[in-house]
mmCIF file of C-alpha atoms in Angstrom:
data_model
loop_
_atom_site.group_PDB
_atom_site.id
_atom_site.type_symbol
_atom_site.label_atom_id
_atom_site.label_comp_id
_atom_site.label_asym_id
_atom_site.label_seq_id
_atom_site.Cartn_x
_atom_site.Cartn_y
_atom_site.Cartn_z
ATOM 1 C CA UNK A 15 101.956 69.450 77.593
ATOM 2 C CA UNK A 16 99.512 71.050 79.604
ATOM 3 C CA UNK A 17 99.935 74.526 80.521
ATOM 4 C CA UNK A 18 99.365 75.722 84.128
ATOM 5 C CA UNK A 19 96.636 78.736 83.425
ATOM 6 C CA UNK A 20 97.447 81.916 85.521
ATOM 7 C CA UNK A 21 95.307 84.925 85.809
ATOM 8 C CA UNK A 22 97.006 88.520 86.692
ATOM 9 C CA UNK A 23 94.489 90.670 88.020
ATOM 10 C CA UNK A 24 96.430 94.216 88.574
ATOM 11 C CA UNK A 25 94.959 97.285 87.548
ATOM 12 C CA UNK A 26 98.439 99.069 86.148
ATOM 13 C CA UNK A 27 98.985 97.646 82.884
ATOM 14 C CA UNK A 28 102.389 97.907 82.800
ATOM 15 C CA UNK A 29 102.766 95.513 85.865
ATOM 16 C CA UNK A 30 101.005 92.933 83.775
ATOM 17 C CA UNK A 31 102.790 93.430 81.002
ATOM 18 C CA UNK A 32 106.088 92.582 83.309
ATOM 19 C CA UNK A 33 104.471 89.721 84.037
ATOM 20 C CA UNK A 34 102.786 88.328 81.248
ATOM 21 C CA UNK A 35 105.962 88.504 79.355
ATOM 22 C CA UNK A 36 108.424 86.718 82.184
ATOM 23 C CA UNK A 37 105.855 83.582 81.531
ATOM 24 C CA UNK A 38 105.741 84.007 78.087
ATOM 25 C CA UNK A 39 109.561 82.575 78.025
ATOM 26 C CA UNK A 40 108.266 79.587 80.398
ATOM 27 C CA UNK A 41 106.104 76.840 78.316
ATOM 28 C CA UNK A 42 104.240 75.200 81.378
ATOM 29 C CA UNK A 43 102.209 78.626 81.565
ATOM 30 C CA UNK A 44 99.586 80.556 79.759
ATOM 31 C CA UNK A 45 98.502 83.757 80.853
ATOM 32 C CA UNK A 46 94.966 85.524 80.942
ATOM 33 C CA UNK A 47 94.908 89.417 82.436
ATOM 34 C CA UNK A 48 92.112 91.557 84.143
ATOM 35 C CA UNK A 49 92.432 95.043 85.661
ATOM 36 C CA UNK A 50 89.629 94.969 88.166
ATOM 37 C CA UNK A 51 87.070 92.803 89.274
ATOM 38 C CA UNK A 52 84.659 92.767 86.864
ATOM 39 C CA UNK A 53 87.422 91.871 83.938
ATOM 40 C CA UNK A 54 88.405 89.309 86.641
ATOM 41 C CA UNK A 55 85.240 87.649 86.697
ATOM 42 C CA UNK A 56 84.567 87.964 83.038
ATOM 43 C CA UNK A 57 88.051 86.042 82.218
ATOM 44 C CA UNK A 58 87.260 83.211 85.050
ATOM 45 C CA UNK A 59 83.474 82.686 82.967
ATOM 46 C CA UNK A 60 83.407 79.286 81.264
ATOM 47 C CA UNK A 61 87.258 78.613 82.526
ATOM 48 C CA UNK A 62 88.727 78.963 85.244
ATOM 49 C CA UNK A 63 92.370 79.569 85.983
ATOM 50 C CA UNK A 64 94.747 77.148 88.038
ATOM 51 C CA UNK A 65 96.305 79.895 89.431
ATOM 52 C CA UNK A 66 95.114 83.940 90.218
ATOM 53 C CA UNK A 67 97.591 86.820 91.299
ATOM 54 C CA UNK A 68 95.316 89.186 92.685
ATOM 55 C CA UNK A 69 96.533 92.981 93.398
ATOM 56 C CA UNK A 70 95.468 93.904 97.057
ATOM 57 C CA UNK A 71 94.623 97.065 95.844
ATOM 58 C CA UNK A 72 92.095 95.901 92.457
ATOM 59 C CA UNK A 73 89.748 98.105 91.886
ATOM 60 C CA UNK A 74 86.951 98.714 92.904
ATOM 61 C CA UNK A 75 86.710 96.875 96.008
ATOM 62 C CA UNK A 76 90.188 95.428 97.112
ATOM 63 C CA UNK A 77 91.967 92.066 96.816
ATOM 64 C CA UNK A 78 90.897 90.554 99.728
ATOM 65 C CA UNK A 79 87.155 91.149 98.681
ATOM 66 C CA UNK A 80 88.203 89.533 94.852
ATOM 67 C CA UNK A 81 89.585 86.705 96.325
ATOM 68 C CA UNK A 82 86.294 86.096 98.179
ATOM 69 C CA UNK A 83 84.205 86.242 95.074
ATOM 70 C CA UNK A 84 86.640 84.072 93.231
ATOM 71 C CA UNK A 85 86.480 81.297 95.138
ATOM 72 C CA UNK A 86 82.801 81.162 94.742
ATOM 73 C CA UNK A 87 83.321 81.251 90.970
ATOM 74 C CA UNK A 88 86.173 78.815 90.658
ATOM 75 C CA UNK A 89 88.201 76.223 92.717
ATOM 76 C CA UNK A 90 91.764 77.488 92.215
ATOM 77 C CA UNK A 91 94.815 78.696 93.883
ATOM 78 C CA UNK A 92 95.088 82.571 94.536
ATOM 79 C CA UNK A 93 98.076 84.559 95.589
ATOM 80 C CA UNK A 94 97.726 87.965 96.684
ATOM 81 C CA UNK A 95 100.457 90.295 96.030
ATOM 82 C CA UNK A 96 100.963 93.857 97.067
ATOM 83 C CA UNK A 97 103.982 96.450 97.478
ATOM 84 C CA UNK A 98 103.355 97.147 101.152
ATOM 85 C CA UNK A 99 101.619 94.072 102.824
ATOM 86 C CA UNK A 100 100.557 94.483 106.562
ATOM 87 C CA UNK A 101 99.947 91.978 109.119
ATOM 88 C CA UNK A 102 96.275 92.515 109.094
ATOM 89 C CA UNK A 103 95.912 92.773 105.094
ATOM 90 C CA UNK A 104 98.133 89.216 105.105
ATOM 91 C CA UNK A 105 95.833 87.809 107.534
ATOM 92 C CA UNK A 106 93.015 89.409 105.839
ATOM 93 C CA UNK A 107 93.776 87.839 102.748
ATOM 94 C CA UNK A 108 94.672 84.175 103.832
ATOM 95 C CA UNK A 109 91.157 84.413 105.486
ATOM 96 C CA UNK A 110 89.380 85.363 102.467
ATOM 97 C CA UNK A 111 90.940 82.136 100.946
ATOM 98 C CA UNK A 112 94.111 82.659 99.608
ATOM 99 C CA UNK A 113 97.076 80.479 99.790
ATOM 100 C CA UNK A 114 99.832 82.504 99.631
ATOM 101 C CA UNK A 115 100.726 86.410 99.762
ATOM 102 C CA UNK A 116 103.907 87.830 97.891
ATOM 103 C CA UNK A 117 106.128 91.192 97.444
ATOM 104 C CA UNK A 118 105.172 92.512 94.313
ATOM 105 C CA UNK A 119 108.978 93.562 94.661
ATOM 106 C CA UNK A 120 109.796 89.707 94.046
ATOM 107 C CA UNK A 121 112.311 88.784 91.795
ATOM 108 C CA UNK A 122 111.072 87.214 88.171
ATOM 109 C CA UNK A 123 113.108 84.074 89.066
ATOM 110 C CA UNK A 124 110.986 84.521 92.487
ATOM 111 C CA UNK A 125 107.687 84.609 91.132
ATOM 112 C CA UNK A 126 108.273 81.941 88.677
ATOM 113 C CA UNK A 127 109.390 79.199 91.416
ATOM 114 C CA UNK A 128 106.594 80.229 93.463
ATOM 115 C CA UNK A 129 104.088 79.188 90.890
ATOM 116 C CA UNK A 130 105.713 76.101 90.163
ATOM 117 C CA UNK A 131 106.124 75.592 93.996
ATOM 118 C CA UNK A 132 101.578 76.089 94.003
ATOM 119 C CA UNK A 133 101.228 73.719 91.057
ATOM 120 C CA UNK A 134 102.948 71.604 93.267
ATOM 121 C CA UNK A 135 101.058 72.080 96.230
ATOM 122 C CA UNK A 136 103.012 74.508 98.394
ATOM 123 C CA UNK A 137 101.987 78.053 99.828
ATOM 124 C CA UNK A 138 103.838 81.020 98.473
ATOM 125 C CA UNK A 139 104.457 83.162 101.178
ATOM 126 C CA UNK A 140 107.788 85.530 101.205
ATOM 127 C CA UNK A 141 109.782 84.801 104.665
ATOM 128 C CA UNK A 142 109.051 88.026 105.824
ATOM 129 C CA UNK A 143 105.424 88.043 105.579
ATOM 130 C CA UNK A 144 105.355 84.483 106.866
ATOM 131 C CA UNK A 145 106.742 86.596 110.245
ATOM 132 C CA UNK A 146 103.553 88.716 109.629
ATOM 133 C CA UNK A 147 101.555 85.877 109.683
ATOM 134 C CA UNK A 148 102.841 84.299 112.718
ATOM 135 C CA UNK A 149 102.715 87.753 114.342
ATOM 136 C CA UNK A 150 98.773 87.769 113.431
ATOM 137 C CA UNK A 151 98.033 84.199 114.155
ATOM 138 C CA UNK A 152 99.356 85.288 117.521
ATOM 139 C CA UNK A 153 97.119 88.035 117.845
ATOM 140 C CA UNK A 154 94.393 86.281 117.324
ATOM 141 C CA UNK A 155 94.962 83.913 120.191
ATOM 142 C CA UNK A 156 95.523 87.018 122.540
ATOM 143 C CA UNK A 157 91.978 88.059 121.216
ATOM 144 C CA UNK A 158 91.252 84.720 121.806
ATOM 145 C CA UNK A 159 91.884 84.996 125.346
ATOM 146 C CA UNK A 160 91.199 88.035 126.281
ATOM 147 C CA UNK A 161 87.087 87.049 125.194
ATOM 148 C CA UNK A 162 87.187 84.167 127.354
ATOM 149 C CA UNK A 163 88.349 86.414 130.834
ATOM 150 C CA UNK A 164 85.053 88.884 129.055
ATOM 151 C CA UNK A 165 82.731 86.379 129.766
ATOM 152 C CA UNK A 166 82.687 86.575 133.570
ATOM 153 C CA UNK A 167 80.855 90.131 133.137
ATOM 154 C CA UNK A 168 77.201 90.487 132.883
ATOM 155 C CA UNK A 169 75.518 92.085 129.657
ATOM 156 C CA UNK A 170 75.234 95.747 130.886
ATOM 157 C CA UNK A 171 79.139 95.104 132.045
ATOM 158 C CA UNK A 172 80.218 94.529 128.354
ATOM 159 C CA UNK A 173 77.580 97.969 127.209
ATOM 160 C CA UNK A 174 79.629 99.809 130.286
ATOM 161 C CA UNK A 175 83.397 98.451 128.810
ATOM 162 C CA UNK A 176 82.367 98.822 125.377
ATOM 163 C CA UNK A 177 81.643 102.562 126.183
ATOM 164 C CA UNK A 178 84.669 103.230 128.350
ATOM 165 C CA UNK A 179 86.935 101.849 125.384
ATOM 166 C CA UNK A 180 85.053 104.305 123.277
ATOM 167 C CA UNK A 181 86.572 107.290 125.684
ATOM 168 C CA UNK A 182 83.062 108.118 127.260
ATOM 169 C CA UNK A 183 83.161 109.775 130.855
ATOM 170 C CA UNK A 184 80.463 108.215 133.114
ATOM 171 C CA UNK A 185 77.784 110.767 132.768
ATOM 172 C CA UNK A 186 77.913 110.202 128.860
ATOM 173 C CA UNK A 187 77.429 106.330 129.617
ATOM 174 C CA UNK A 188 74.647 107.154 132.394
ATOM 175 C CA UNK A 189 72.646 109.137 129.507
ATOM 176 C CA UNK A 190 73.694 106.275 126.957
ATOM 177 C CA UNK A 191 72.538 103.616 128.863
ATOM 178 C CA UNK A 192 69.409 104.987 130.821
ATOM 179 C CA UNK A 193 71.164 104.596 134.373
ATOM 180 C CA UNK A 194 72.421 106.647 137.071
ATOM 181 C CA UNK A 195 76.020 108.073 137.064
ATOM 182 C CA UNK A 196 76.131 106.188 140.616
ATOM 183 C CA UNK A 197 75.207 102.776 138.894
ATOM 184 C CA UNK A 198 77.692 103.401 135.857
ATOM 185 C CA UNK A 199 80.227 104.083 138.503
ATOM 186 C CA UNK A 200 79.423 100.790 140.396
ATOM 187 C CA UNK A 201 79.923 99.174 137.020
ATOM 188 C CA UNK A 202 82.933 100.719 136.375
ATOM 189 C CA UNK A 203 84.107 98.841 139.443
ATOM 190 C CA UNK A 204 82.942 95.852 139.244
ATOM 191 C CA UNK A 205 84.250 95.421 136.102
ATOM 192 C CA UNK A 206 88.094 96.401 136.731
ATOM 193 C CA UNK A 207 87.862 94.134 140.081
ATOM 194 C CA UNK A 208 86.289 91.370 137.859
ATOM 195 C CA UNK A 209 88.616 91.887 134.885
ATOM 196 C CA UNK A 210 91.635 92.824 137.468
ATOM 197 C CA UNK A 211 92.690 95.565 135.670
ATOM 198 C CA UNK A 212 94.027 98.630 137.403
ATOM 199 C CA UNK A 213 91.972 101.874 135.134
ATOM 200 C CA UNK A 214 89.855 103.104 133.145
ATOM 201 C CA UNK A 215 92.562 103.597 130.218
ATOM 202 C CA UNK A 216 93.799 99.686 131.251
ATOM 203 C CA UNK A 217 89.779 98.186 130.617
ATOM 204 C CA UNK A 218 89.934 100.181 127.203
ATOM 205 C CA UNK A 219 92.922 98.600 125.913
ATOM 206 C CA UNK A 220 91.285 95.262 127.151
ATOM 207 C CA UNK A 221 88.266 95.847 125.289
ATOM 208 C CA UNK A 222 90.540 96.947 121.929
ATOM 209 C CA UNK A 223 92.472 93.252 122.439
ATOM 210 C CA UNK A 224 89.563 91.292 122.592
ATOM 211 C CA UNK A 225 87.326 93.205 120.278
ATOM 212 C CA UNK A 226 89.404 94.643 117.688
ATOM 213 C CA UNK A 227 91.248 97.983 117.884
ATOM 214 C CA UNK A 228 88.967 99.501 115.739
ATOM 215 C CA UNK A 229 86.039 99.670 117.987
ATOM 216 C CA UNK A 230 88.248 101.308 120.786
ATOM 217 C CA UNK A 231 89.932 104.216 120.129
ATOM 218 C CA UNK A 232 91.825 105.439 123.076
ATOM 219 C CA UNK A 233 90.593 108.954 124.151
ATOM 220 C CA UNK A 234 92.817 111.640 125.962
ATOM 221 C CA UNK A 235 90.093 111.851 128.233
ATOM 222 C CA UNK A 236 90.463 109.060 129.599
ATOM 223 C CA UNK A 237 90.404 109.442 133.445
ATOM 224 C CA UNK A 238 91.531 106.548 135.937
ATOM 225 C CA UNK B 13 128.502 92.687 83.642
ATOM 226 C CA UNK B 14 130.358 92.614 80.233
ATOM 227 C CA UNK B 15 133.669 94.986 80.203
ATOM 228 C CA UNK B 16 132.180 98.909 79.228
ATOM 229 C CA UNK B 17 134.443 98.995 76.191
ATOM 230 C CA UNK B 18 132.711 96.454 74.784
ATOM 231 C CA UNK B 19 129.287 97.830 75.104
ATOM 232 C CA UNK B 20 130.496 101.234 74.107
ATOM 233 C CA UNK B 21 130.996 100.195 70.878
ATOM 234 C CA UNK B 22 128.941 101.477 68.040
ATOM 235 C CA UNK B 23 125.301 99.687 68.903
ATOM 236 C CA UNK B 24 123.069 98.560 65.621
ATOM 237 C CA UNK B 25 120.175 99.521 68.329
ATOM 238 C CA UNK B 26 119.464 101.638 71.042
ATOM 239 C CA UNK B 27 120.887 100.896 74.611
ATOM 240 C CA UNK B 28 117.845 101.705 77.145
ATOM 241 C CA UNK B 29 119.505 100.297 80.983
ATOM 242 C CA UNK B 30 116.472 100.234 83.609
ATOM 243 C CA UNK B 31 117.497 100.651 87.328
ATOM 244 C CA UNK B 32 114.284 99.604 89.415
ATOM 245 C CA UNK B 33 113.293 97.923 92.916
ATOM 246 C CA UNK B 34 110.381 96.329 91.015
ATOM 247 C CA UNK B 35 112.214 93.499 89.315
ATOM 248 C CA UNK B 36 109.332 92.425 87.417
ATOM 249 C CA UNK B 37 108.844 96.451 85.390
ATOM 250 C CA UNK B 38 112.297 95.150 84.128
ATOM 251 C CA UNK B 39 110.437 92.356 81.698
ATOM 252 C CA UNK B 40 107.423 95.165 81.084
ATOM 253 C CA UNK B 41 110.406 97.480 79.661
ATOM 254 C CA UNK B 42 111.487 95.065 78.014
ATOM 255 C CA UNK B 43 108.515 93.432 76.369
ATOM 256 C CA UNK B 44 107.777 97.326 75.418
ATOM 257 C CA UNK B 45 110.853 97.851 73.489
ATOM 258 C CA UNK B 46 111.485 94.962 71.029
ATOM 259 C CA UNK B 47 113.119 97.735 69.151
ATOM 260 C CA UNK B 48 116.232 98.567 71.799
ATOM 261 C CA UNK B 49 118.672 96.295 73.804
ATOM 262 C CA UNK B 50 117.554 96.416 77.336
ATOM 263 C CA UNK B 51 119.871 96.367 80.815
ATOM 264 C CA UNK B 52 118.055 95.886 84.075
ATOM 265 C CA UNK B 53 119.863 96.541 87.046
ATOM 266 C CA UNK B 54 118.659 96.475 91.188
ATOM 267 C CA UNK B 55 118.200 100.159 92.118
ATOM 268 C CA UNK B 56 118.932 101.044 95.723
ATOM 269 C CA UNK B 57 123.489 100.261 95.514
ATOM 270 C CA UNK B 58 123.791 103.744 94.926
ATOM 271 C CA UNK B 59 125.631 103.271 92.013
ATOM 272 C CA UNK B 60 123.630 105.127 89.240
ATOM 273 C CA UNK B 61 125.938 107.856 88.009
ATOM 274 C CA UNK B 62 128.600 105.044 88.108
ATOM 275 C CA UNK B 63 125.919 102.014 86.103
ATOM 276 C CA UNK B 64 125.420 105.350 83.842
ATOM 277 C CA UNK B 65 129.200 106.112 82.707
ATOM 278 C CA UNK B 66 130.100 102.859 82.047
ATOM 279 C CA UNK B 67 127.436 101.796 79.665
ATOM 280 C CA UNK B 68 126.474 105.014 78.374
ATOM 281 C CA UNK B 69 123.056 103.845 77.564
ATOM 282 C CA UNK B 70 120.923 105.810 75.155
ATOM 283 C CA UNK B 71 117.961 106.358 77.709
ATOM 284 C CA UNK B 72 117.551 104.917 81.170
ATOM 285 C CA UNK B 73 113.710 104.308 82.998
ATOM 286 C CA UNK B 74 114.046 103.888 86.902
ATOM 287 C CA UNK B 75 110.784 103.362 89.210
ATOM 288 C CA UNK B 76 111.737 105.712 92.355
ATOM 289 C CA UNK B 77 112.260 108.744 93.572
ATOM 290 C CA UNK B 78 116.466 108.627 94.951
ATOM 291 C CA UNK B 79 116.852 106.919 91.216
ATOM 292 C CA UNK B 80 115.057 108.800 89.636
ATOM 293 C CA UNK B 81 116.942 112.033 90.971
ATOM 294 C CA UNK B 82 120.421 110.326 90.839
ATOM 295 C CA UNK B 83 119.872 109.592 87.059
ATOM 296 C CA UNK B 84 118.352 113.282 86.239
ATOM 297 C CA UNK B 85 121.606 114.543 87.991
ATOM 298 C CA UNK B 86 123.644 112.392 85.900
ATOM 299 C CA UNK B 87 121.952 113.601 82.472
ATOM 300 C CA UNK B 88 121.970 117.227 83.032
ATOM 301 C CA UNK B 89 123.599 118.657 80.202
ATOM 302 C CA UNK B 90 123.427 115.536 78.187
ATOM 303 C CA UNK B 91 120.855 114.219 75.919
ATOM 304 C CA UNK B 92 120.018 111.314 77.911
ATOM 305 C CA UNK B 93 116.584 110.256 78.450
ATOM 306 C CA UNK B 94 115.529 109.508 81.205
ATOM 307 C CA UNK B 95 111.974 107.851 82.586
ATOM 308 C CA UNK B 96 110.792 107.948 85.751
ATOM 309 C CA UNK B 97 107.881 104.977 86.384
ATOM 310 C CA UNK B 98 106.676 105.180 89.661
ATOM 311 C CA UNK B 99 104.664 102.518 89.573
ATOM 312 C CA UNK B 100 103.143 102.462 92.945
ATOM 313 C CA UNK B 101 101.193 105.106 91.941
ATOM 314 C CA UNK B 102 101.056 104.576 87.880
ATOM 315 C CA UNK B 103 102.550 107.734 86.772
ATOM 316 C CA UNK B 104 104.727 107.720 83.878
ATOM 317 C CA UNK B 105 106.904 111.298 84.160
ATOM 318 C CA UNK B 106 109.901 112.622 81.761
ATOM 319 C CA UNK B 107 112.951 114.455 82.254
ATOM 320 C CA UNK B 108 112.687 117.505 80.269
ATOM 321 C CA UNK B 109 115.276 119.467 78.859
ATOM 322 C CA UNK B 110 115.257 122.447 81.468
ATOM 323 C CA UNK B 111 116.119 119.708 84.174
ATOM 324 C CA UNK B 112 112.651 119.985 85.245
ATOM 325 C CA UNK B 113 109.611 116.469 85.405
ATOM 326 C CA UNK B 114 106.799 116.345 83.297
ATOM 327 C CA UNK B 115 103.769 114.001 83.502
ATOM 328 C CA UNK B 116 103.315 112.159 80.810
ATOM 329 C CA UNK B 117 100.411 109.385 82.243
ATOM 330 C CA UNK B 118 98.847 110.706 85.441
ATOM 331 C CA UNK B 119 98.025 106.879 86.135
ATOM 332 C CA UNK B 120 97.384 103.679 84.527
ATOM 333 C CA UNK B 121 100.716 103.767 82.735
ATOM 334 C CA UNK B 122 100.581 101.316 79.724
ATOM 335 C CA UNK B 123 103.594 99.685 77.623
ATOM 336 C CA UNK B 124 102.392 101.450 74.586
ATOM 337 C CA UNK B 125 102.909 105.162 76.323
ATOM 338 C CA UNK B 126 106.128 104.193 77.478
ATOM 339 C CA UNK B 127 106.977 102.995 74.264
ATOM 340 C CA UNK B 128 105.772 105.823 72.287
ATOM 341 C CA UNK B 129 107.492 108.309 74.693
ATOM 342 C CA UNK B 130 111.153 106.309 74.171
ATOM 343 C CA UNK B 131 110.509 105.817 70.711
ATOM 344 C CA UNK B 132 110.374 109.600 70.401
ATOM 345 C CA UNK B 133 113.500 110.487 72.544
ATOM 346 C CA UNK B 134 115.500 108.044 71.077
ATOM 347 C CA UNK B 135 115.174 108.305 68.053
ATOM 348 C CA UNK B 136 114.497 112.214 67.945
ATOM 349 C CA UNK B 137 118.064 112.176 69.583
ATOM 350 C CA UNK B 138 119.623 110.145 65.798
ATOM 351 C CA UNK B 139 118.360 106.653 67.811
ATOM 352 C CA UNK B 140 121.968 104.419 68.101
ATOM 353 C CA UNK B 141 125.135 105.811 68.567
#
C-alpha cells in the first residue's frame, strides 16, 4: 500500500509528538517532522511530502513565508494550522499557496479526515475560518473598488490623499510636497468633491480601504 | 465513561487523566507515557474537581490556565500531580508541594521532559495504587 507522506513542521515538539503518534495508528500515513524552516527544507531534499502541516508561527520567518518557499521546492499540498487564525493570516496563507488552514485545536478524528479529505482532493478549511475567508475575499473586492473610484485623481491627488491618511495637517504636506499650503488646500478639495467624500478623516479611511490599513493610520489630528 | 468503581480498583499501572482544549497534546501524553494508562478528557465543562474524584487518577496534565487552577485546587493537600502544559507558549510548569508553580521547560517542551518529570512524581509517590 502506499503511504500518503505528511510533513509536520511545528516548532514545539510536543505538538508533533501528538501528532506523529495519532498517524502512527493509521497505515495510509508516514510521517517526517521539522521544527523550523531550515529542518523543513532539509526533510523535503530528495523527497518531497504529499502533504505539509505548517505552524503559522515556524520559526524563523512565519508559516505563510514557509509555505512560499515550499512550493518552490516541491509540488504538494500544504495546510497551515495555527491556535488563533485571523482573517488576514487565513488569507495570507491561502495566497502564499496553501490549500487549506485548520485549528490546531482540531480534534484527532478531525485532523485525520481532513488529510484523507486532501489526498482526495478537497480543501481543509474549519467552517469557521471558511467565514474568515469569505469575510477577506470580501474585503478584497471593497479594495477592489475603492482603487477603481482612485483613479479619477491626478498623481499629486493620490501624494495629497496618501498624506492626509497618514494624519498630516496641510502645512506638513505643503513642506512634503514642495507646494503652497494654498495649493495643498485646493487639493484637499478637489479631491473630497472628486472622491465625494464629506472630510478629511472620511478621505483617510478611503485611502486605508483601498490601500491597506496599514499605510493609514488614523491620526487624532485629524481636522475636517 | 466506565463506572468509577471500576477504575478505582487497584491499577497494575499508573492512572495519568489529561483535561486539555488541544485534543491532539492528548496523543503526545500519551505517546510519552507507554508506562501509565492515559484518560483524555475536553477541558472547558467545568467539571475538573468532579472528572478528578471519580477516577482518582495518579497525576493529571491540563494545557490552560482555568484547568490548570481548578485541578491545583483539587490536589491541595493531596499527593496528586499535577502538570500544567501551556502549550501556546511551550512551557512545561509543576504543581509543587507548597501549592505554589514551578517552571520546569521555559519553552520548547519535549515528550521526554514531560516524561521524566511524571516518571518522577509518580513513582516517587509508590507509582500505582
Amino acid at each position: 500500500m502506499t503511504r500518503t507522506r505528511i510533513l509536520v513542521a511545528d516548532p514545539l515538539r510536543i505538538f508533533r509528538a501528538g501528532v506523529r503518534n495519532l498517524l502512527a495508528r493509521e497505515a495510509d500515513f508516514e510521517v517526517v517532522e521539522a521544527g523550523s524552516l531550515e529542518e523543513m527544507l532539509a526533510a523535503v531534499d530528495g523527497r518531497c511530502p504529499d502533504i505539509a502541516l505548517v505552524d503559522l508561527e515556524l520559526p524563523p520567518v512565519g508559516g505563510v513565508r514557509a509555505v512560499r518557499r515550499l512550493a518552490q521546492r516541491c509540488s504538494l499540498y500544504t495546510i497551515v494550522w495555527s491556535f488563533e487564525p485571523s482573517r488576514e493570516t487565513v488569507l495570507a496563507a491561502v495566497r502564499a499557496g496553501a490549500h487549506g488552514f485548520l485549528h490546531k485545536e482540531i480534534s484527532p478524528e478531525g485532523l485525520v479526515r481532513a488529510l484523507r479529505g486532501v489526498v482526495r482532493g478537497e480543501a481543509p478549511l474549519s467552517r469557521d475560518l471558511a467565514s474568515l475567508m469569505i469575510e477577506a475575499l470580501h474585503g478584497l473586492d471593497e479594495r477592489a473598488r475603492a482603487r477603481e473610484r482612485a483613479r479619477v485623481l491626478t498623481a499629486r491627488e493620490r501624494q495629497v490623499l496618501e498624506l492626509v491618511a497618514q494624519g498630516k495637517r496641510n502645512k506638513q504636506i505643503a513642506l512634503a510636497l514642495t507646494i503652497s499650503e494654498f495649493t495643498v488646500k485646493r487639493h484637499v478639495q478637489n479631491i473630497l468633491q472628486k472622491l465625494g467624500l464629506p472630510s478629511r478623516r472620511a478621505a483617510a479611511t478611503f485611502h486605508a480601504a483601498a490601500f491597506g490599513a496599514e499605510e493609514a493610520p488614523l491620526s487624532a489630528t485629524l481636522v475636517a | 465513561m466506565r463506572p468509577a468503581a471500576a477504575l478505582r480498583r487497584s491499577r497494575e499501572r499508573p492512572l495519568v487523566v489529561v483535561v486539555v482544549s488541544v485534543p491532539l497534546l492528548g496523543e503526545a501524553v500519551e505517546a510519552a507515557l507507554e508506562f501509565a494508562e492515559v484518560l483524555a478528557f475536553e477541558a472547558g465543562r467545568g467539571d475538573v474537581a468532579t472528572l478528578l474524584r471519580w477516577l482518582d487518577p495518579d497525576a493529571v496534565v491540563v494545557d490552560n490556565e482555568p484547568t490548570a487552577c481548578e485541578a491545583a485546587a483539587f490536589a491541595a493537600g493531596s499527593e496528586l500531580a499535577v502538570l500544567h502544559l501551556a502549550v501556546r507558549e511551550g512551557r512545561l510548569l509543576r504543581l509543587d508541594e507548597s501549592g505554589g508553580w514551578e517552571l520546569v521547560e521555559a519553552e520548547g517542551a519535549s515528550p521526554e521532559t514531560l516524561r521524566g518529570v511524571l516518571a518522577g512524581a509518580l513513582f516517587a509517590r509508590g507509582g500505582a495504587r
